[in-house]
Amino acid sequence: MESMLNKLKSTVTKVTADVTSAVMGNPVTREFEVGRHIASGGPGLCWRIYNGTKKSTKQEVAVFVFDKKMIDKYQKFEKDQIVDSLKKGVQQLTRLRHPRLLTVQHPLEESRDCLAFCTEPVFASLANVLGQWENLPSPLPSDIKEYKLYDVETKYGLLQISEGLSFLHSGVKMVHGNLCPENIILNKSGAWKIMGFDFSISSTNPSEAEPKYSCKEWEPNLPPLCLPNPEYLAPEYILSVSCDSASDMYSLGVVMHAVFNEGKPVFQVNKHDIFKSFSRQLDQLSSISPAVLNKIPEEVREHVKMLLSVTSTVRPDADQMTKIPFFDDVGAVTLQYFDSLFQRDNLQKSQFYKGLPKVLPKLPKRVVVYRILPALTSEFVNPDMVPFVLPNVLLIAEECTKEEYIRLIMPDLTPVFKQQEPVQASNMILLIFLQKMDLLLTKTPSEEIKNSVLPMVYRAVEAPSVQIQELCLNIIPTFANLIDYPSMKNSLIPRIKSACLQTSSLAVRVNSLVCLGKILEYLDKWYVIDEILPFLQQIPSREPAVLMGILGIYKCTFSHKKLGIPKEHLATKSLPHLVSLSIDNNLNLNQFNSFMVVIRDMLTRMETEHKTKLEQLHIMQEQQRSINISNPGHPPEETKGPPSSGNQIDDIFSSSGVNGKENGSAAAAPQPNRMSLTLEEKQRLAKEQEQAAKLRNQQPLAPQSVKPANTSNTKTKDLTSSLLNNMTSLNSLSLANSPRPAPVQGTTMSAFPSPGPMVGSMGASVSNGFNPPMGFQTGGMGMGMGMRPTGPGLYGGMATTTSTPNFGALSQNQGPMGQTSKAPDLSALDSLFSPSQPKVTLNQMGPKPTPGTNTPWISQFGAAQNAQTQMQGAPVGMGGVPSGFGMQANPFFSPQNFAQPAAPSLNQSGVKHSASVNNDLKDLFG
């Protein structure tokens, strides 16, 4: 690891030293920051190319530097010739302005150690791309080493060079004189540009006359940098010391050969015997072998052969070359059109941008990203063109990596997110962005999503255009998982609710409900219960589609394993709302059945959950009672819940063992060994026996009479009729309230009390059809009548213990209409336990129903066995809950669950039906 760090440090130090030594003191460094060495170009690749930025504007540039140390081996006059030649080339390039020529940003500056000038950003020279790596940094940049030209790049590049030559020959009457791969520069966008005008020749004739060029004789003794590249020179340069525009066309032919042959020219030239080499070359060109051109594409092979002709008049000129079919490639034409966009009006541009998405997939990614994308993003300054350019930019973004998207696309998209003028263009932009929202949220950084993307979504939900609102509501569920929860809860959901309540479009209202239904799974339970379900009751319209949307949200919340609706909410809010909606006259039969299925499911679960709770409470009470019975020598412990026995006498008899001794039905309680007892224990035992003897001999205890609210005493009624009256009134009270949970399945009502304490199989919580909150204390027997133990012989020698119900508590119960009922007249109970009252058997205590009739009091016990079959056809509440929540469980993803009525429903709330609502509802609800 340390060696790697040292190597990296040495490399950085070397590069920094090279840059410092090369550019130090040059005036270019005053205005430009010089970066790393990236490429080389110019005659003999003598110019080192660095990336750089302008200090004042941060504009990116390329800095060309010629280090004079490279020519230290030459004599002074040779050095001067080389420097003068290079200066001439840069000065000529600076004066010429054309899209096909390299653009100079800062003119040539000379210092004691170097020459330097700045141009547009550059990638490399064509010679570097074709494998000539002289004067490049070490190690070799990987982007140059691995660079391969695509066909469209080659075609359009050669077309650009032809157009550049056409400008020189026809526009400025100039011959380049040294056209070769070293003098062809690929800029950062991939465009091919001409430079290296060191040996250019201008016409000596006036501009209106035929151009005439004077050529210098070849001087082999000059340094190579003072001579053009002989491998790309036309034969007439050397053999006849003449040249014209056709000479450049010969050079173009050799460049085309080199491009298709890995950078190799047509012939290798012996620079030490140049004249002999060109004489041999002339003979070969006269009868050029097909093998020389076999790697050149067939459609351009004949044109290259003509360019390489010995006779200059046979060679096509630059303007003719730009029109050959070889360049009629879709990609080349597209790139050419981009280069001429500044000449087009908005109508022509819009037509071109509309057809561009069909062409982009056919082009290489590098060409699209670095050549086409910058041209597209430059159009964002024209608001009217943004709707036509944006789809193409987003199409390119799909093929980019996240890093490329952030670096190349997002900075230009950020202002577009916020564009609101002109309104028509702004609406189009919203629609386009909404269709590509998954792309934006996937590749845009979270901070930029909060600042730019989500505000645009909020603006779309609140847009005045119904079409935009519908599209936005339909698209939101597709990317809801990418929205952070606080933004969804605090910003998105309130806007959807507002759109649903305030819109005058049925389609928007329905889509709002569908949208909420689909994103429920991304919300937490209590937010849904507190914010979403109450909102449903605020929706004013009663169209069938709206009602089915409301039902769908209830069903989703009720069925979802993460959400769910508590039974308290079901009983007090959800079920009353759904029941009232289910009988709406606009619903058809299928829709009504859908409501009833959900309502039955809710009732079943509510019944199951509440019954389970009561059963658990009953079990706890029985366990506590068993503990009290199993410890006869100790008084029952106080419990916070309702007592297992409402009669203190039961507790005394049970704890002392008197009942078991007198009845003879149980073995006598074992007596402790008196010899082993202490004095205190003997005294306590004697006291307990004395108390038990008094209880056996005394008359039955009469409870204190209950003072009724009415002070006037009435004549004592018969015991049976009084009890029946009270039972009937109590039963009516219970039936008027919410439905009671069914008794435990399988319980029966015994005709006679069981021996011992009467707990039986009825259970405390369902002993008489009333729950403990109704005012009863849970007793051992389910008939609601209190009896004391009567001693042996009664009911066949069995002692019975029951509890006394608290009838007085009934005076606080509410009637069916919420009014306080009057206290019942209980004066008949005053003599219930008096010594003179004859004993009443259990059969006499109950009413004798008339044959063929079924009283509510008796029917509630007879129906216990069928309690579980009352909801026939309803799915099981607990076991039938779908385990998942997605495309299958969510009714909003299964619209066939809801049926749309055949006839249009009456619009009760003034909601306007949009043109697309019928189709939307058909897709949503079948």
mmCIF file of N, CA, C and O in Angstrom, residues 452-492:
data_model
loop_
_atom_site.group_PDB
_atom_site.id
_atom_site.type_symbol
_atom_site.label_atom_id
_atom_site.label_comp_id
_atom_site.label_asym_id
_atom_site.label_seq_id
_atom_site.Cartn_x
_atom_site.Cartn_y
_atom_site.Cartn_z
ATOM 1 N N SER A 452 -36.718 20.076 -5.961
ATOM 2 C CA SER A 452 -37.163 20.333 -7.337
ATOM 3 C C SER A 452 -38.247 19.384 -7.816
ATOM 4 O O SER A 452 -39.258 19.824 -8.368
ATOM 5 N N VAL A 453 -38.069 18.074 -7.603
ATOM 6 C CA VAL A 453 -38.978 17.097 -8.214
ATOM 7 C C VAL A 453 -40.324 17.067 -7.496
ATOM 8 O O VAL A 453 -41.383 17.198 -8.130
ATOM 9 N N LEU A 454 -40.309 16.894 -6.166
ATOM 10 C CA LEU A 454 -41.579 16.802 -5.446
ATOM 11 C C LEU A 454 -42.397 18.090 -5.509
ATOM 12 O O LEU A 454 -43.626 18.026 -5.644
ATOM 13 N N PRO A 455 -41.789 19.286 -5.420
ATOM 14 C CA PRO A 455 -42.608 20.491 -5.632
ATOM 15 C C PRO A 455 -43.306 20.512 -6.987
ATOM 16 O O PRO A 455 -44.419 21.023 -7.108
ATOM 17 N N MET A 456 -42.665 19.942 -7.986
ATOM 18 C CA MET A 456 -43.306 19.868 -9.292
ATOM 19 C C MET A 456 -44.507 18.910 -9.245
ATOM 20 O O MET A 456 -45.557 19.168 -9.852
ATOM 21 N N VAL A 457 -44.388 17.785 -8.514
ATOM 22 C CA VAL A 457 -45.515 16.858 -8.372
ATOM 23 C C VAL A 457 -46.663 17.526 -7.627
ATOM 24 O O VAL A 457 -47.834 17.389 -8.013
ATOM 25 N N TYR A 458 -46.358 18.270 -6.569
ATOM 26 C CA TYR A 458 -47.411 18.979 -5.835
ATOM 27 C C TYR A 458 -48.111 19.982 -6.747
ATOM 28 O O TYR A 458 -49.340 20.140 -6.690
ATOM 29 N N ARG A 459 -47.343 20.635 -7.582
ATOM 30 C CA ARG A 459 -47.930 21.607 -8.499
ATOM 31 C C ARG A 459 -48.846 20.905 -9.507
ATOM 32 O O ARG A 459 -49.882 21.455 -9.911
ATOM 33 N N ALA A 460 -48.489 19.697 -9.890
ATOM 34 C CA ALA A 460 -49.324 18.953 -10.844
ATOM 35 C C ALA A 460 -50.634 18.511 -10.196
ATOM 36 O O ALA A 460 -51.690 18.525 -10.851
ATOM 37 N N VAL A 461 -50.597 18.112 -8.914
ATOM 38 C CA VAL A 461 -51.835 17.705 -8.231
ATOM 39 C C VAL A 461 -52.796 18.886 -8.130
ATOM 40 O O VAL A 461 -54.019 18.719 -8.213
ATOM 41 N N GLU A 462 -52.258 20.077 -7.968
ATOM 42 C CA GLU A 462 -53.088 21.269 -7.826
ATOM 43 C C GLU A 462 -53.282 22.017 -9.143
ATOM 44 O O GLU A 462 -53.827 23.124 -9.142
ATOM 45 N N ALA A 463 -52.871 21.430 -10.247
ATOM 46 C CA ALA A 463 -52.946 22.110 -11.538
ATOM 47 C C ALA A 463 -54.401 22.360 -11.936
ATOM 48 O O ALA A 463 -55.296 21.563 -11.610
ATOM 49 N N PRO A 464 -54.661 23.430 -12.656
ATOM 50 C CA PRO A 464 -56.039 23.684 -13.113
ATOM 51 C C PRO A 464 -56.476 22.730 -14.214
ATOM 52 O O PRO A 464 -57.666 22.592 -14.476
ATOM 53 N N SER A 465 -55.549 22.077 -14.852
ATOM 54 C CA SER A 465 -55.882 21.160 -15.941
ATOM 55 C C SER A 465 -56.306 19.808 -15.377
ATOM 56 O O SER A 465 -55.560 19.169 -14.623
ATOM 57 N N VAL A 466 -57.514 19.369 -15.745
ATOM 58 C CA VAL A 466 -58.006 18.066 -15.295
ATOM 59 C C VAL A 466 -57.132 16.945 -15.837
ATOM 60 O O VAL A 466 -56.870 15.952 -15.152
ATOM 61 N N GLN A 467 -56.671 17.091 -17.061
ATOM 62 C CA GLN A 467 -55.834 16.060 -17.661
ATOM 63 C C GLN A 467 -54.548 15.853 -16.862
ATOM 64 O O GLN A 467 -54.129 14.720 -16.616
ATOM 65 N N ILE A 468 -53.926 16.944 -16.445
ATOM 66 C CA ILE A 468 -52.694 16.831 -15.665
ATOM 67 C C ILE A 468 -52.985 16.208 -14.308
ATOM 68 O O ILE A 468 -52.229 15.343 -13.824
ATOM 69 N N GLN A 469 -54.090 16.608 -13.666
ATOM 70 C CA GLN A 469 -54.430 16.026 -12.373
ATOM 71 C C GLN A 469 -54.668 14.521 -12.486
ATOM 72 O O GLN A 469 -54.188 13.738 -11.671
ATOM 73 N N GLU A 470 -55.427 14.123 -13.519
ATOM 74 C CA GLU A 470 -55.690 12.695 -13.708
ATOM 75 C C GLU A 470 -54.393 11.927 -13.913
ATOM 76 O O GLU A 470 -54.172 10.874 -13.290
ATOM 77 N N LEU A 471 -53.551 12.429 -14.780
ATOM 78 C CA LEU A 471 -52.291 11.740 -15.052
ATOM 79 C C LEU A 471 -51.424 11.664 -13.800
ATOM 80 O O LEU A 471 -50.835 10.621 -13.499
ATOM 81 N N CYS A 472 -51.364 12.755 -13.063
ATOM 82 C CA CYS A 472 -50.552 12.772 -11.852
ATOM 83 C C CYS A 472 -51.071 11.760 -10.836
ATOM 84 O O CYS A 472 -50.289 11.002 -10.245
ATOM 85 N N LEU A 473 -52.377 11.720 -10.632
ATOM 86 C CA LEU A 473 -52.952 10.782 -9.668
ATOM 87 C C LEU A 473 -52.761 9.339 -10.102
ATOM 88 O O LEU A 473 -52.623 8.441 -9.269
ATOM 89 N N ASN A 474 -52.780 9.093 -11.405
ATOM 90 C CA ASN A 474 -52.554 7.736 -11.898
ATOM 91 C C ASN A 474 -51.098 7.307 -11.763
ATOM 92 O O ASN A 474 -50.808 6.117 -11.598
ATOM 93 N N ILE A 475 -50.191 8.263 -11.828
ATOM 94 C CA ILE A 475 -48.761 7.931 -11.834
ATOM 95 C C ILE A 475 -48.193 7.872 -10.422
ATOM 96 O O ILE A 475 -47.255 7.113 -10.164
ATOM 97 N N ILE A 476 -48.743 8.624 -9.490
ATOM 98 C CA ILE A 476 -48.182 8.682 -8.131
ATOM 99 C C ILE A 476 -47.982 7.299 -7.516
ATOM 100 O O ILE A 476 -46.933 7.025 -6.933
ATOM 101 N N PRO A 477 -48.949 6.361 -7.625
ATOM 102 C CA PRO A 477 -48.706 5.047 -7.006
ATOM 103 C C PRO A 477 -47.509 4.304 -7.591
ATOM 104 O O PRO A 477 -46.929 3.455 -6.907
ATOM 105 N N THR A 478 -47.116 4.595 -8.823
ATOM 106 C CA THR A 478 -46.001 3.868 -9.433
ATOM 107 C C THR A 478 -44.665 4.238 -8.814
ATOM 108 O O THR A 478 -43.711 3.457 -8.899
ATOM 109 N N PHE A 479 -44.576 5.402 -8.198
ATOM 110 C CA PHE A 479 -43.305 5.783 -7.593
ATOM 111 C C PHE A 479 -43.475 6.140 -6.113
ATOM 112 O O PHE A 479 -42.596 6.751 -5.512
ATOM 113 N N ALA A 480 -44.597 5.732 -5.511
ATOM 114 C CA ALA A 480 -44.838 6.069 -4.108
ATOM 115 C C ALA A 480 -43.781 5.474 -3.194
ATOM 116 O O ALA A 480 -43.452 6.048 -2.152
ATOM 117 N N ASN A 481 -43.246 4.325 -3.570
ATOM 118 C CA ASN A 481 -42.218 3.698 -2.725
ATOM 119 C C ASN A 481 -40.915 4.491 -2.718
ATOM 120 O O ASN A 481 -40.059 4.268 -1.858
ATOM 121 N N LEU A 482 -40.760 5.425 -3.640
ATOM 122 C CA LEU A 482 -39.539 6.224 -3.708
ATOM 123 C C LEU A 482 -39.662 7.558 -2.978
ATOM 124 O O LEU A 482 -38.686 8.293 -2.861
ATOM 125 N N ILE A 483 -40.861 7.871 -2.498
ATOM 126 C CA ILE A 483 -41.083 9.137 -1.792
ATOM 127 C C ILE A 483 -40.858 8.907 -0.301
ATOM 128 O O ILE A 483 -41.374 7.942 0.273
ATOM 129 N N ASP A 484 -40.096 9.775 0.328
ATOM 130 C CA ASP A 484 -39.860 9.611 1.756
ATOM 131 C C ASP A 484 -41.151 9.864 2.525
ATOM 132 O O ASP A 484 -42.016 10.639 2.102
ATOM 133 N N TYR A 485 -41.298 9.174 3.663
ATOM 134 C CA TYR A 485 -42.568 9.169 4.391
ATOM 135 C C TYR A 485 -43.001 10.558 4.873
ATOM 136 O O TYR A 485 -44.184 10.915 4.741
ATOM 137 N N PRO A 486 -42.109 11.379 5.435
ATOM 138 C CA PRO A 486 -42.574 12.718 5.857
ATOM 139 C C PRO A 486 -43.149 13.546 4.714
ATOM 140 O O PRO A 486 -44.158 14.231 4.884
ATOM 141 N N SER A 487 -42.530 13.471 3.537
ATOM 142 C CA SER A 487 -43.053 14.235 2.402
ATOM 143 C C SER A 487 -44.417 13.709 1.979
ATOM 144 O O SER A 487 -45.320 14.489 1.634
ATOM 145 N N MET A 488 -44.581 12.401 2.011
ATOM 146 C CA MET A 488 -45.867 11.835 1.627
ATOM 147 C C MET A 488 -46.952 12.222 2.632
ATOM 148 O O MET A 488 -48.061 12.622 2.245
ATOM 149 N N LYS A 489 -46.634 12.144 3.926
ATOM 150 C CA LYS A 489 -47.642 12.390 4.956
ATOM 151 C C LYS A 489 -47.993 13.869 5.074
ATOM 152 O O LYS A 489 -49.169 14.210 5.238
ATOM 153 N N ASN A 490 -47.002 14.724 4.987
ATOM 154 C CA ASN A 490 -47.219 16.144 5.264
ATOM 155 C C ASN A 490 -47.529 16.982 4.030
ATOM 156 O O ASN A 490 -48.093 18.073 4.165
ATOM 157 N N SER A 491 -47.148 16.496 2.844
ATOM 158 C CA SER A 491 -47.314 17.323 1.648
ATOM 159 C C SER A 491 -48.179 16.666 0.583
ATOM 160 O O SER A 491 -49.079 17.302 0.031
ATOM 161 N N LEU A 492 -47.917 15.404 0.271
ATOM 162 C CA LEU A 492 -48.602 14.765 -0.856
ATOM 163 C C LEU A 492 -50.038 14.384 -0.507
ATOM 164 O O LEU A 492 -50.979 14.745 -1.233
#
